[in-house]
Short mmCIF file of C-alpha atoms and ligand atoms in Angstrom, two decimals:
data_model
loop_
_atom_site.label_atom_id
_atom_site.label_comp_id
_atom_site.label_asym_id
_atom_site.label_seq_id
_atom_site.Cartn_x
_atom_site.Cartn_y
_atom_site.Cartn_z
CA MET A 1 -30.54 -10.80 -30.23
CA THR A 2 -28.93 -9.72 -26.75
CA VAL A 3 -26.88 -12.61 -25.21
CA PRO A 4 -27.86 -12.56 -21.49
CA THR A 5 -25.07 -11.22 -19.11
CA GLU A 6 -24.63 -14.77 -17.44
CA VAL A 7 -23.67 -16.58 -20.62
CA ARG A 8 -21.39 -13.36 -22.26
CA GLU A 9 -19.55 -13.84 -18.83
CA HIS A 10 -18.53 -17.28 -19.38
CA THR A 11 -17.49 -16.79 -22.96
CA ASP A 12 -15.81 -13.41 -23.73
CA ALA A 13 -12.42 -12.61 -23.29
CA GLY A 14 -12.86 -10.26 -20.34
CA GLY A 15 -14.66 -12.39 -18.26
CA LEU A 16 -11.50 -14.18 -18.03
CA PHE A 17 -10.09 -11.49 -15.74
CA HIS A 18 -13.06 -10.63 -13.68
CA VAL A 19 -15.47 -13.24 -13.10
CA GLY A 20 -14.83 -15.87 -10.36
CA ARG A 21 -15.68 -18.94 -12.08
CA ARG A 22 -13.61 -18.79 -14.97
CA TRP A 23 -10.40 -18.80 -12.31
CA THR A 24 -11.70 -22.54 -11.73
CA ASP A 25 -10.41 -24.39 -14.87
CA MET A 26 -6.76 -23.32 -15.00
CA ASP A 27 -5.79 -25.26 -18.56
CA ASP A 28 -8.82 -23.85 -20.31
CA TRP A 29 -7.62 -20.33 -18.77
CA HIS A 30 -4.14 -20.55 -19.89
CA ALA A 31 -4.93 -21.74 -23.29
CA ARG A 32 -7.03 -18.86 -23.88
CA VAL A 33 -5.15 -16.47 -22.41
CA ALA A 34 -1.92 -17.59 -24.11
CA GLU A 35 -3.97 -16.06 -27.41
CA ILE A 36 -4.62 -13.01 -26.15
CA ARG A 37 -1.34 -12.43 -25.14
CA ARG A 38 -0.38 -12.97 -28.45
CA ASP A 39 -3.42 -11.17 -30.42
CA GLU A 40 -4.19 -8.30 -28.02
CA PRO A 41 -1.54 -8.38 -25.59
CA VAL A 42 -3.07 -5.12 -24.01
CA LEU A 43 -6.91 -5.98 -23.86
CA ARG A 44 -9.27 -3.19 -23.17
CA VAL A 45 -12.21 -4.84 -21.11
CA ASP A 46 -15.87 -3.13 -20.84
CA ALA A 47 -17.92 -5.34 -18.62
CA ALA A 48 -21.25 -4.94 -17.41
CA GLY A 49 -20.77 -2.98 -13.47
CA PHE A 50 -17.43 -2.20 -14.62
CA SER A 51 -15.31 1.05 -15.86
CA PRO A 52 -13.44 0.03 -18.41
CA PHE A 53 -9.66 -1.20 -17.71
CA TRP A 54 -7.00 -2.69 -19.85
CA VAL A 55 -5.36 -6.06 -19.37
CA LEU A 56 -1.73 -6.35 -19.51
CA THR A 57 -0.92 -9.98 -20.38
CA ARG A 58 2.97 -9.61 -21.42
CA HIS A 59 5.92 -10.01 -18.67
CA ASP A 60 7.57 -6.88 -20.20
CA ASP A 61 4.52 -4.88 -20.05
CA VAL A 62 3.70 -5.93 -16.13
CA PHE A 63 7.67 -5.55 -14.93
CA ALA A 64 7.68 -2.00 -17.09
CA VAL A 65 4.35 -0.53 -15.28
CA SER A 66 5.28 -2.14 -11.98
CA ARG A 67 8.69 -0.49 -11.87
CA ASP A 68 7.52 2.89 -12.80
CA ALA A 69 5.98 4.11 -9.67
CA ALA A 70 5.95 7.52 -10.67
CA HIS A 71 3.65 7.31 -13.47
CA TRP A 72 1.24 4.16 -12.15
CA LYS A 73 -0.55 4.39 -8.65
CA ASN A 74 -2.00 1.72 -6.84
CA THR A 75 -4.67 3.90 -4.93
CA ALA A 76 -7.59 2.69 -2.58
CA LEU A 77 -8.90 0.74 -5.59
CA SER A 78 -5.48 -1.55 -6.07
CA VAL A 79 -7.93 -4.43 -6.43
CA LEU A 80 -10.32 -5.01 -9.07
CA GLY A 81 -14.13 -4.90 -8.11
CA PRO A 82 -17.61 -3.54 -9.27
CA ASP A 83 -17.91 0.27 -9.70
CA ILE A 84 -20.71 -0.08 -7.28
CA ALA A 85 -18.38 -1.42 -4.51
CA ALA A 86 -15.93 1.43 -5.13
CA ARG A 87 -19.27 3.83 -4.63
CA GLU A 88 -20.10 1.98 -1.32
CA MET A 89 -16.60 2.12 -0.20
CA GLU A 90 -16.52 5.94 -0.97
CA ALA A 91 -19.99 6.87 0.86
CA SER A 92 -18.95 5.10 4.04
CA GLY A 93 -15.75 6.57 4.39
CA PHE A 94 -14.08 3.19 4.88
CA VAL A 95 -11.24 3.64 2.69
CA PRO A 96 -8.50 0.79 2.86
CA ARG A 97 -5.24 2.15 3.87
CA SER A 98 -2.67 -1.12 3.76
CA LEU A 99 0.57 -1.03 1.94
CA VAL A 100 -1.19 -2.14 -1.47
CA HIS A 101 -3.28 0.88 -1.34
CA LEU A 102 -0.68 3.34 -0.62
CA ASP A 103 1.49 4.96 -2.67
CA ASP A 104 4.81 7.86 -2.83
CA HIS A 105 6.24 8.92 0.48
CA GLU A 106 3.22 7.44 2.61
CA HIS A 107 3.76 4.08 1.31
CA THR A 108 7.43 4.06 1.78
CA ALA A 109 6.98 5.15 5.08
CA HIS A 110 4.89 2.72 6.38
CA ARG A 111 6.73 -0.19 4.79
CA GLN A 112 9.47 0.92 6.61
CA VAL A 113 7.67 0.12 9.78
CA THR A 114 8.10 -3.43 9.23
CA ASN A 115 10.71 -3.64 6.58
CA ASP A 116 13.53 -5.32 9.12
CA TRP A 117 11.52 -8.30 9.97
CA PHE A 118 11.17 -9.34 6.30
CA LYS A 119 14.67 -9.00 5.55
CA PRO A 120 16.51 -12.19 4.45
CA ALA A 121 18.73 -12.66 7.55
CA VAL A 122 16.03 -12.26 9.81
CA VAL A 123 13.71 -14.71 8.02
CA LYS A 124 16.59 -16.97 7.89
CA HIS A 125 16.87 -16.51 11.48
CA ARG A 126 12.66 -17.71 12.20
CA GLN A 127 14.08 -20.99 10.14
CA PRO A 128 14.05 -23.43 13.38
CA ARG A 129 10.34 -22.18 13.77
CA ILE A 130 9.32 -23.03 10.17
CA ASP A 131 11.43 -26.32 10.63
CA GLU A 132 9.32 -27.42 13.78
CA ILE A 133 6.23 -26.18 12.36
CA ALA A 134 6.99 -28.30 9.03
CA ASP A 135 7.82 -31.28 10.89
CA HIS A 136 4.46 -30.73 12.79
CA PHE A 137 2.43 -31.16 9.58
CA VAL A 138 4.43 -33.71 7.87
CA GLU A 139 3.51 -35.42 11.09
CA ARG A 140 -0.26 -34.98 10.70
CA MET A 141 0.01 -36.22 7.34
CA ARG A 142 0.99 -39.21 8.94
CA GLU A 143 -1.37 -39.52 11.55
CA LEU A 144 -4.58 -38.86 8.88
CA GLY A 145 -3.73 -42.60 7.45
CA GLY A 146 -2.84 -42.40 3.89
CA GLU A 147 -5.48 -40.21 2.84
CA CYS A 148 -6.53 -36.27 3.05
CA ASP A 149 -7.65 -33.14 1.73
CA PHE A 150 -3.92 -31.83 1.23
CA ALA A 151 -5.00 -28.28 0.75
CA THR A 152 -7.45 -27.98 3.97
CA ASP A 153 -6.01 -30.50 6.18
CA ILE A 154 -2.18 -29.37 5.50
CA ALA A 155 -1.31 -26.54 3.27
CA GLN A 156 -3.90 -24.03 4.84
CA PRO A 157 -3.24 -24.95 8.74
CA TYR A 158 0.45 -25.07 8.09
CA THR A 159 1.08 -21.90 6.29
CA LEU A 160 -1.52 -20.09 8.68
CA ARG A 161 0.66 -21.12 11.66
CA VAL A 162 3.66 -20.13 10.26
CA ILE A 163 2.14 -16.58 9.74
CA MET A 164 0.35 -16.67 13.22
CA ASP A 165 3.70 -17.57 14.92
CA ILE A 166 5.43 -14.42 13.27
CA TYR A 167 2.81 -12.69 14.42
CA GLY A 168 2.76 -14.22 18.05
CA VAL A 169 -1.17 -15.02 17.79
CA PRO A 170 -1.88 -18.03 19.73
CA GLU A 171 -2.81 -21.53 17.92
CA SER A 172 -6.44 -21.10 19.67
CA ASP A 173 -7.12 -17.98 17.39
CA GLU A 174 -6.03 -19.74 14.50
CA PRO A 175 -9.83 -20.56 13.07
CA LEU A 176 -11.09 -17.38 13.51
CA MET A 177 -7.97 -16.10 11.16
CA MET A 178 -8.42 -18.70 8.72
CA ASP A 179 -11.91 -17.55 8.24
CA LEU A 180 -11.19 -14.03 8.50
CA THR A 181 -8.62 -14.45 5.62
CA GLN A 182 -11.35 -16.65 3.49
CA GLY A 183 -13.79 -13.71 3.71
CA VAL A 184 -11.64 -11.22 2.26
CA PHE A 185 -9.90 -13.05 -0.18
CA GLY A 186 -12.32 -15.73 -1.18
CA ALA A 187 -15.59 -14.00 -0.68
CA ASN A 188 -16.62 -14.71 -4.40
CA ASP A 189 -16.55 -18.28 -3.90
CA PRO A 190 -20.04 -19.75 -2.57
CA GLU A 191 -17.98 -21.93 -0.30
CA PHE A 192 -16.44 -19.23 1.62
CA LEU A 193 -19.27 -16.77 1.72
CA GLY A 194 -20.85 -18.12 4.83
CA GLU A 195 -23.88 -16.30 6.16
CA ALA A 196 -23.64 -13.10 4.07
CA ALA A 197 -25.77 -11.61 1.59
CA ASP A 198 -23.21 -11.17 -0.75
CA PRO A 199 -19.33 -10.87 -1.09
CA GLN A 200 -19.32 -7.29 -0.58
CA ALA A 201 -20.88 -8.02 2.65
CA ARG A 202 -18.41 -11.00 3.31
CA VAL A 203 -15.57 -8.77 3.02
CA MET A 204 -17.01 -5.75 5.21
CA GLN A 205 -18.00 -8.49 8.04
CA SER A 206 -14.60 -10.14 7.98
CA VAL A 207 -12.88 -6.58 8.04
CA MET A 208 -15.17 -5.50 11.19
CA SER A 209 -14.20 -8.75 12.73
CA PHE A 210 -10.12 -8.10 12.22
CA ILE A 211 -10.69 -4.69 13.48
CA GLN A 212 -12.16 -6.15 16.55
CA TYR A 213 -9.74 -8.74 16.75
CA PHE A 214 -6.40 -6.50 16.35
CA ASN A 215 -7.50 -3.82 18.34
CA GLY A 216 -7.30 -6.08 21.44
CA ILE A 217 -4.13 -7.21 20.11
CA THR A 218 -2.81 -3.52 20.17
CA ALA A 219 -3.61 -2.67 23.76
CA ASP A 220 -1.76 -6.11 24.93
CA ARG A 221 1.24 -5.59 23.21
CA ARG A 222 1.77 -1.84 23.69
CA ALA A 223 1.30 -2.83 27.61
CA CYS A 224 3.55 -6.03 27.33
CA PRO A 225 5.85 -5.88 23.78
CA ALA A 226 6.78 -9.09 22.82
CA ASP A 227 9.29 -10.58 20.21
CA ASP A 228 6.49 -10.37 17.57
CA LEU A 229 5.29 -8.70 14.31
CA ALA A 230 2.01 -7.47 16.32
CA THR A 231 4.57 -5.70 18.76
CA VAL A 232 6.03 -3.86 15.97
CA ILE A 233 2.86 -2.93 14.10
CA ALA A 234 1.32 -2.04 17.57
CA ASN A 235 4.17 0.58 18.40
CA GLY A 236 5.20 1.31 14.86
CA GLU A 237 5.85 5.03 13.99
CA VAL A 238 5.83 7.02 10.82
CA ASP A 239 7.78 10.45 10.16
CA GLY A 240 8.39 10.05 14.00
CA CYS A 241 4.49 9.73 15.04
CA PRO A 242 2.54 7.03 16.30
CA MET A 243 0.86 5.09 13.16
CA GLY A 244 -2.53 6.06 12.33
CA ASP A 245 -5.32 3.96 13.77
CA ALA A 246 -6.75 3.10 10.01
CA GLU A 247 -2.85 2.14 8.65
CA ARG A 248 -2.65 0.07 12.00
CA LEU A 249 -5.47 -2.39 11.48
CA TRP A 250 -5.08 -2.30 8.07
CA TYR A 251 -1.42 -3.13 8.38
CA TYR A 252 -2.47 -6.16 10.34
CA ILE A 253 -4.93 -7.03 8.12
CA ILE A 254 -2.59 -7.18 5.08
CA VAL A 255 0.04 -9.18 6.38
CA ALA A 256 -2.46 -11.61 8.14
CA THR A 257 -4.39 -12.22 4.65
CA ALA A 258 -1.64 -11.69 2.28
CA GLY A 259 0.57 -13.97 4.15
CA HIS A 260 -1.60 -17.27 4.27
CA ASP A 261 -3.79 -18.10 1.51
CA THR A 262 -1.27 -16.97 -0.94
CA THR A 263 1.35 -19.53 0.19
CA SER A 264 -1.37 -21.99 1.10
CA PHE A 265 -2.47 -21.99 -2.82
CA ALA A 266 1.01 -22.19 -3.97
CA LEU A 267 1.79 -25.34 -1.80
CA ALA A 268 -1.42 -26.87 -2.44
CA GLY A 269 -1.67 -25.86 -6.18
CA GLY A 270 2.34 -27.11 -6.48
CA MET A 271 1.30 -30.43 -4.95
CA GLU A 272 -1.56 -30.70 -7.61
CA ALA A 273 0.67 -30.22 -10.51
CA LEU A 274 3.58 -32.67 -9.14
CA LEU A 275 1.15 -35.64 -8.78
CA ALA A 276 -0.29 -34.60 -12.54
CA HIS A 277 3.05 -34.88 -13.55
CA PRO A 278 4.69 -37.85 -11.96
CA ASP A 279 7.71 -37.86 -13.64
CA GLN A 280 8.77 -34.14 -12.11
CA LEU A 281 7.76 -36.15 -8.61
CA GLU A 282 10.43 -38.56 -9.25
CA VAL A 283 12.99 -35.64 -10.50
CA LEU A 284 12.15 -33.86 -7.09
CA ARG A 285 12.81 -36.71 -5.21
CA ASP A 286 15.81 -37.72 -6.36
CA GLY A 287 17.12 -34.08 -5.79
CA SER A 288 15.62 -33.93 -2.29
CA ARG A 289 17.53 -36.88 -1.22
CA ALA A 290 20.34 -34.96 -0.31
CA GLY A 291 18.10 -33.16 2.22
CA GLY A 292 17.73 -29.75 3.51
CA SER A 293 15.49 -26.64 3.21
CA ALA A 294 18.28 -24.72 1.30
CA ASP A 295 19.04 -27.58 -1.37
CA ALA A 296 18.81 -26.61 -4.79
CA SER A 297 16.50 -28.88 -5.92
CA VAL A 298 13.78 -27.58 -3.41
CA VAL A 299 14.69 -24.11 -4.04
CA ARG A 300 14.04 -24.31 -7.86
CA ALA A 301 10.93 -26.37 -7.17
CA ALA A 302 9.55 -23.79 -4.80
CA ASP A 303 9.95 -21.28 -7.48
CA GLU A 304 7.98 -23.07 -10.06
CA PHE A 305 5.24 -23.98 -7.60
CA VAL A 306 4.71 -20.35 -7.39
CA ARG A 307 5.23 -19.41 -11.10
CA TRP A 308 3.13 -22.26 -11.95
CA THR A 309 0.25 -21.42 -9.45
CA THR A 310 0.41 -17.53 -9.10
CA PRO A 311 -1.98 -17.21 -6.68
CA VAL A 312 -2.11 -13.26 -6.80
CA ARG A 313 -4.24 -13.37 -9.94
CA HIS A 314 -3.60 -9.36 -10.39
CA PHE A 315 -3.28 -5.77 -8.79
CA MET A 316 -3.87 -2.41 -10.81
CA ARG A 317 -2.66 0.71 -11.35
CA TYR A 318 -3.59 3.79 -12.39
CA ALA A 319 -2.04 6.31 -15.05
CA THR A 320 -0.64 9.67 -13.67
CA ALA A 321 -0.75 10.83 -17.27
CA PRO A 322 -1.87 9.69 -20.93
CA ALA A 323 0.01 6.67 -21.66
CA THR A 324 0.22 4.41 -24.65
CA ILE A 325 1.43 0.66 -24.27
CA ARG A 326 1.98 -1.10 -27.50
CA GLY A 327 0.21 1.37 -29.72
CA VAL A 328 -2.65 1.27 -27.43
CA ASP A 329 -3.63 4.69 -25.93
CA ILE A 330 -4.82 4.80 -21.98
CA PRO A 331 -6.26 7.93 -20.55
CA GLU A 332 -4.78 9.80 -17.42
CA GLY A 333 -6.79 8.20 -14.90
CA GLY A 334 -7.27 5.34 -16.81
CA ARG A 335 -6.43 1.74 -15.02
CA VAL A 336 -4.34 -1.31 -16.28
CA MET A 337 -4.43 -4.72 -14.54
CA LEU A 338 -1.52 -6.59 -13.88
CA SER A 339 -2.02 -9.86 -14.97
CA TYR A 340 0.78 -11.98 -12.90
CA PRO A 341 -0.69 -15.24 -14.31
CA SER A 342 -0.16 -14.54 -17.75
CA ALA A 343 2.88 -12.80 -17.06
CA ASN A 344 4.24 -16.12 -16.03
CA ARG A 345 3.75 -17.91 -18.97
CA ASP A 346 4.92 -15.53 -21.37
CA GLU A 347 6.63 -17.13 -24.35
CA ASP A 348 9.29 -14.66 -24.55
CA VAL A 349 10.56 -15.14 -21.13
CA PHE A 350 10.05 -18.51 -20.08
CA ALA A 351 11.18 -21.64 -22.25
CA ASP A 352 8.06 -23.56 -23.29
CA PRO A 353 6.30 -21.95 -20.23
CA GLY A 354 3.04 -24.27 -20.27
CA ARG A 355 5.36 -27.00 -19.04
CA PHE A 356 5.71 -27.99 -15.41
CA ASP A 357 9.50 -28.82 -14.70
CA VAL A 358 10.62 -28.37 -11.66
CA THR A 359 14.27 -27.81 -12.60
CA ARG A 360 13.53 -24.60 -14.74
CA PRO A 361 16.40 -22.93 -14.87
CA ASP A 362 14.14 -19.44 -15.34
CA ALA A 363 11.48 -20.13 -12.75
CA ASP A 364 13.35 -17.22 -10.97
CA LYS A 365 12.15 -14.84 -13.49
CA LEU A 366 8.96 -15.21 -12.15
CA LEU A 367 6.51 -12.26 -11.50
CA SER A 368 4.27 -13.96 -9.04
CA PHE A 369 6.02 -11.64 -5.72
CA GLY A 370 5.30 -8.39 -8.09
CA VAL A 371 8.38 -6.02 -9.04
CA GLY A 372 9.03 -2.75 -7.74
CA THR A 373 8.28 -0.79 -4.63
CA HIS A 374 5.67 -2.86 -3.72
CA PHE A 375 7.24 -5.98 -4.17
CA CYS A 376 5.50 -8.58 -2.15
CA LEU A 377 7.17 -8.04 1.76
CA GLY A 378 6.95 -12.06 2.42
CA SER A 379 8.30 -13.61 -0.32
CA GLN A 380 11.28 -14.86 1.62
CA PHE A 381 8.74 -16.33 4.21
CA ALA A 382 7.01 -17.88 1.64
CA ARG A 383 9.57 -19.65 -0.47
CA ARG A 384 11.01 -20.96 2.84
CA GLU A 385 7.59 -22.43 3.78
CA ILE A 386 7.26 -24.48 0.56
CA ARG A 387 10.91 -25.75 0.20
CA THR A 388 11.14 -26.63 3.89
CA PHE A 389 7.87 -28.48 3.52
CA LEU A 390 9.19 -30.24 0.44
CA ALA A 391 12.33 -31.05 2.23
CA LYS A 392 10.75 -32.81 5.07
CA LEU A 393 7.75 -34.62 3.36
CA LEU A 394 9.61 -35.81 0.21
CA PRO A 395 12.14 -38.42 1.99
CA GLU A 396 9.44 -39.75 4.23
CA LEU A 397 7.32 -40.78 1.13
CA ALA A 398 6.95 -44.08 -0.07
CA GLU A 399 4.32 -43.27 -2.54
CA ILE A 400 1.65 -40.09 -3.28
CA GLU A 401 -1.24 -39.87 -6.00
CA ALA A 402 -4.57 -38.14 -6.23
CA ALA A 403 -7.07 -39.59 -4.89
CA GLY A 404 -9.91 -37.50 -6.50
CA PRO A 405 -10.22 -34.34 -8.80
CA ALA A 406 -8.78 -31.22 -7.35
CA ALA A 407 -11.20 -27.90 -6.46
CA TRP A 408 -10.23 -24.22 -7.93
CA SER A 409 -11.62 -21.49 -5.58
CA GLU A 410 -13.46 -18.92 -7.69
CA SER A 411 -11.90 -15.60 -7.16
CA HIS A 412 -10.31 -13.02 -9.65
CA PHE A 413 -8.13 -12.04 -6.75
CA VAL A 414 -6.43 -14.25 -4.68
CA SER A 415 -7.62 -17.88 -5.65
CA GLY A 416 -6.04 -21.26 -6.31
CA VAL A 417 -6.69 -24.82 -5.48
CA LYS A 418 -8.92 -25.35 -2.47
CA HIS A 419 -9.49 -29.10 -2.26
CA LEU A 420 -6.58 -31.77 -3.24
CA PRO A 421 -7.57 -35.06 -1.86
CA ILE A 422 -4.27 -37.42 -1.98
CA ARG A 423 -3.47 -41.15 -1.11
CA TYR A 424 0.17 -41.87 0.07
CA ARG A 425 2.17 -44.06 2.25
CA PHE A 426 4.74 -43.09 4.20
CA ARG A 427 8.14 -44.95 4.38
C1 HEM B 501 3.73 -17.53 -2.61
C2 HEM B 501 3.12 -16.54 -1.42
C3 HEM B 501 2.69 -15.03 -1.81
C4 HEM B 501 2.56 -14.42 -3.16
C5 HEM B 501 2.37 -15.50 -4.64
C6 HEM B 501 2.31 -13.06 -2.96
C7 HEM B 501 2.00 -12.03 -3.68
C8 HEM B 501 2.02 -10.87 -3.84
C9 HEM B 501 2.21 -9.73 -4.68
C10 HEM B 501 1.92 -10.06 -6.17
C11 HEM B 501 2.48 -8.61 -4.18
C12 HEM B 501 2.26 -7.15 -4.68
C13 HEM B 501 3.76 -6.94 -5.68
C14 HEM B 501 3.24 -5.57 -6.44
O1 HEM B 501 2.73 -5.10 -6.56
O2 HEM B 501 4.43 -5.44 -6.81
C15 HEM B 501 2.45 -8.78 -2.66
C16 HEM B 501 2.51 -8.05 -1.80
C17 HEM B 501 2.70 -7.97 -0.54
N1 HEM B 501 2.54 -9.24 0.23
FE1 HEM B 501 3.06 -10.90 -0.45
N2 HEM B 501 2.71 -12.83 -1.67
C18 HEM B 501 2.89 -14.18 -0.98
C19 HEM B 501 3.26 -14.35 0.25
C20 HEM B 501 3.16 -13.53 1.27
C21 HEM B 501 3.55 -13.43 2.48
C22 HEM B 501 3.88 -14.64 3.61
C23 HEM B 501 3.63 -12.18 3.37
C24 HEM B 501 3.84 -11.91 4.84
C25 HEM B 501 4.28 -12.51 5.65
C26 HEM B 501 3.27 -11.41 2.16
C27 HEM B 501 3.13 -10.12 2.54
C28 HEM B 501 2.76 -9.18 1.66
C29 HEM B 501 2.56 -7.69 1.80
C30 HEM B 501 2.49 -7.16 3.35
C31 HEM B 501 2.45 -6.82 0.49
C32 HEM B 501 2.31 -5.82 0.48
C33 HEM B 501 3.82 -4.85 0.03
C34 HEM B 501 3.56 -3.46 -0.69
O3 HEM B 501 2.46 -2.82 -1.23
O4 HEM B 501 4.52 -2.74 -0.42
N3 HEM B 501 3.11 -11.88 1.09
N4 HEM B 501 2.12 -9.98 -2.57
#
């Protein structure tokens, strides 16, 4: 008897990595993936509509491949999609050219354009604005009167405002940016599909709207440069020449999208975990009484939020030559999936990895931001945003608890807690 694809995708091991719905029950996901990590750490997946790929589930393997950019390339297909989407992309000639799609010199040269903006000293310089924005959203929680959806009312608009502030995009355009980001990252989730016929169409619509929007921004910042990231990208040069039109547009898109949903999922998902582990909430509240966003307790807790939630679920790498990983042969051109959420629960690296622990001394071994030449450009911002919000909110709260079940978004690329009803009382 043939098992229908729909049923197989719900139960087979490979489906855990490419079927959006499998990412909506993370306890189940982690329990199953722990078995895969133990028994078949380099898992070959043959799924209908996808050419084969191998999932790397161990920390060591994700680390080693990420660090070996000479033998493992990102390519334009660095995010896993069905083969038909790759064929359509090629036929349309509309090939993505953002940092995560570039390799070798092209990648380094384009990354150089904004690199200075993301250095620790520069990011630190923006702390007063992050403080102001965090204050605003703590105040928003107060105004909401004791109940809200922490994910949609607070985490999403807070993280969006920080990134848009860096960009120099006005507050009035934030709803558009929110919609476009969800279109790019959340297209598989029916809630974010909008009026599009299918997820691929939704992604394309969002990309087109981003292009239109950022063409306007480029013209403006070339005419009137400002102290913002949009100005740096609009006027960016690569090897002494103005950046190409496609690369510039993809640059805007990657920073806008990668900078927002990721951090929002880490903050909302971390809060969900805190409420599910009240002892950890108490530990953190005790530690944060001293206050301040550089306080050791919020620094560790923010890392644990990012390890625990691991909002970027994967990137792909392509072999330039035949390779063998843990005895499994991967042919030249073969592709591996770097499973960051699995690597972050690797028993060989993290003590009792399934325990949410805001004082965890090994949390900084997290691979949530990747490692190597593509290491997340915005990790300093993301960490600061989370620490700052915790440092501001916790001393203000007398009580906080879940007011209903949380919901996780359906996506195998960037996903996490999309709804988190909470009840709370300020001091
Ligand atoms: C918790 C929040 C975040 C997570 C989990 C995250 C995760 C990641 C991961 C896994 C990568 C790929 C790393 C690799 O291939 O080795 C990446 C790349 C990137 N991230 Fe983040 N990110 C976050 C926040 C941000 C923020 C706030 C920004 C911008 C302000 C940002 C901008 C980027 C960019 C531009 C890249 C491409 C870098 C390259 O390919 O050279 N990210 N991020």
